[in-house]
Short mmCIF file of C-alpha atoms in Angstrom, two decimals:
data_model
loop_
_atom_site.label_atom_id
_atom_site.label_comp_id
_atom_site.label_asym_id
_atom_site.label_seq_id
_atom_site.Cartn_x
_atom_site.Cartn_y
_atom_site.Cartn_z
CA UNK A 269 -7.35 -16.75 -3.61
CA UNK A 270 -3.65 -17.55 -2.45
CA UNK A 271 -2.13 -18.27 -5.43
CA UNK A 272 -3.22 -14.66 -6.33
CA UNK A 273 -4.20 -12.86 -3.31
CA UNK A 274 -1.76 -11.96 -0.10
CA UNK A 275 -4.08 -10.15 2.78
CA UNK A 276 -2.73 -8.51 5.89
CA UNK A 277 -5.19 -7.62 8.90
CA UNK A 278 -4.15 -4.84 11.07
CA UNK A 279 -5.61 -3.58 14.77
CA UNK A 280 -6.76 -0.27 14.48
CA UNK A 281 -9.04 -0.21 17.72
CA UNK A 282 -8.18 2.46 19.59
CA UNK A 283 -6.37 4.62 17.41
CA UNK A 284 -8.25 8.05 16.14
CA UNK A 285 -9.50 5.75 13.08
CA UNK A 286 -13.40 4.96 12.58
CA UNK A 287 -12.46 1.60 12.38
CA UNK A 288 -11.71 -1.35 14.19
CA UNK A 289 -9.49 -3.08 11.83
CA UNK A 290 -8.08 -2.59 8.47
CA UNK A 291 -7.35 -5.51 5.57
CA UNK A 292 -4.77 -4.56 3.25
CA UNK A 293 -4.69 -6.56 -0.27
CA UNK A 294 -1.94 -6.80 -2.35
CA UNK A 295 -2.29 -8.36 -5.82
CA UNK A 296 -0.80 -7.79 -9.32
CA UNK A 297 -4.37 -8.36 -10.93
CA UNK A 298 -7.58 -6.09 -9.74
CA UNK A 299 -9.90 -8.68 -10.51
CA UNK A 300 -8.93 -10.58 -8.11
CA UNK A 301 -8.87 -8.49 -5.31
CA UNK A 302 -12.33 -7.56 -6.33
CA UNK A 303 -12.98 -11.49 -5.98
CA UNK A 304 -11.37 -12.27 -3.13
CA UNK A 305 -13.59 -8.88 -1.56
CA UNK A 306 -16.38 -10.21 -2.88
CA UNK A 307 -15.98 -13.91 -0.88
CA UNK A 308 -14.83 -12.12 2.19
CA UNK A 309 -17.87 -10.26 2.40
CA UNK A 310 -19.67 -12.99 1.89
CA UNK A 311 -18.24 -14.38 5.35
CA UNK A 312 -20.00 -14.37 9.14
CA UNK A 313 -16.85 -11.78 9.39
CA UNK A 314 -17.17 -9.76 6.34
CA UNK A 315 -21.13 -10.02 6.98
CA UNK A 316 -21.00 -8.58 9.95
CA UNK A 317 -18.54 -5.68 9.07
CA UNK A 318 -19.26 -2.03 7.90
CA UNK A 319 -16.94 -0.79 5.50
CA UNK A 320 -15.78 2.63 6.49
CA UNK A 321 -13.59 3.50 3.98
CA UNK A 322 -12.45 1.93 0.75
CA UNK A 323 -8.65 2.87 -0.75
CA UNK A 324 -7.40 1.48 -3.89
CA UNK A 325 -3.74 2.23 -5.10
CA UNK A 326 -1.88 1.22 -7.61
CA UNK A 327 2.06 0.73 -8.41
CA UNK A 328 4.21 1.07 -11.08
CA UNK A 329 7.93 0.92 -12.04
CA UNK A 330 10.00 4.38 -10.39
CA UNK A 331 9.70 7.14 -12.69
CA UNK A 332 12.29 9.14 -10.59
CA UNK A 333 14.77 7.27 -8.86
CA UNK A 334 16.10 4.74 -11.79
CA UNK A 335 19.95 3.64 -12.27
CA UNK A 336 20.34 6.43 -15.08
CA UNK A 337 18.94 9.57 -13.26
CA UNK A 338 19.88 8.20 -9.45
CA UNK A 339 22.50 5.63 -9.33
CA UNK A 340 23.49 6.14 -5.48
CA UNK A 341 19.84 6.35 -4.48
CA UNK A 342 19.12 3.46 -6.37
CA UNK A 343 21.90 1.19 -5.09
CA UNK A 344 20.62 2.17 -1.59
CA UNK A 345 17.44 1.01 -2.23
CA UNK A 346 18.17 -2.47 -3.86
CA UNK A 347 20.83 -2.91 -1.36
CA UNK A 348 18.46 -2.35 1.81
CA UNK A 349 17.94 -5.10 4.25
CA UNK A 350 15.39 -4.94 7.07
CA UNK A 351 16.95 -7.38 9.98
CA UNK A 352 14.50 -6.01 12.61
CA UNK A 353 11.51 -7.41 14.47
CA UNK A 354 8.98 -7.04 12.93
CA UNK A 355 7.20 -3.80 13.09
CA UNK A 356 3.99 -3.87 15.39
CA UNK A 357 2.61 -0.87 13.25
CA UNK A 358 1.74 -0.03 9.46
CA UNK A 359 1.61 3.66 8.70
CA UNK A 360 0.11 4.23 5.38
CA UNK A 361 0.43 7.88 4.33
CA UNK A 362 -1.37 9.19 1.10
CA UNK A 363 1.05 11.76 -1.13
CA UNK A 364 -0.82 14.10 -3.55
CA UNK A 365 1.47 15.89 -6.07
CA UNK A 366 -0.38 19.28 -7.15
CA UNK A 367 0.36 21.28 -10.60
CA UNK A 368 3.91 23.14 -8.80
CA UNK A 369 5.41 19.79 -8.28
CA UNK A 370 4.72 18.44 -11.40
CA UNK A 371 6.27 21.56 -13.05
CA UNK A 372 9.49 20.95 -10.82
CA UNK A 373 12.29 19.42 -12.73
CA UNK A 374 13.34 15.86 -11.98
CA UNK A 375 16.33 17.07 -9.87
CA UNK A 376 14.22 19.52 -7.98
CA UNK A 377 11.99 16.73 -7.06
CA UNK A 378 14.45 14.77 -5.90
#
């Protein structure tokens, strides 16, 4: 699975979370994270774990921030550098967008 697969483990043991760890998968094709689930589970680790919750997201190209609508934005973004340690913590938080955002313009959502 490496040449398609990249998996990060995280500690989530006592945090507020009904879990004990968390894998996150990234991959360009959902097949193979499906596969690569699929022989994990089939591990004395992934045998032996209860799956809590399941969270599958997908990316694509900015819609709102591009070089035509947001050239300053964008420039900050491709010209960001992280120089850090690295970070001990991964904080994933989940945006919904409900029926008044979508009717914002794209300045207003900006």
């Amino acid at each position: 699975h490496k040449d398609k697969v990249k998996a990060e483990a995280y500690l989530t043991r006592g945090f507020e979370a009904q879990s004990d760890f968390f894998l996150r998968i990234h991959s360009y094709d959902m097949a193979a994270t499906q596969a690569f689930l699929v022989d994990f589970r089939a591990t004395r680790f992934g045998m032996n774990a209860e799956v809590t919750e399941n969270l599958v997201g997908m990316t694509q190209a900015l819609n709102y921030i591009t070089k035509d609508k947001s050239p300053n934005l964008n420039a900050g973004l491709i010209g960001a550098t992280y120089s850090d340690a690295t970070p001990r913590y991964a904080f994933v938080i989940p945006v919904k967008k409900n029926a008044d955002w979508w009717n914002l313009t794209d300045e207003q959502r900006l």
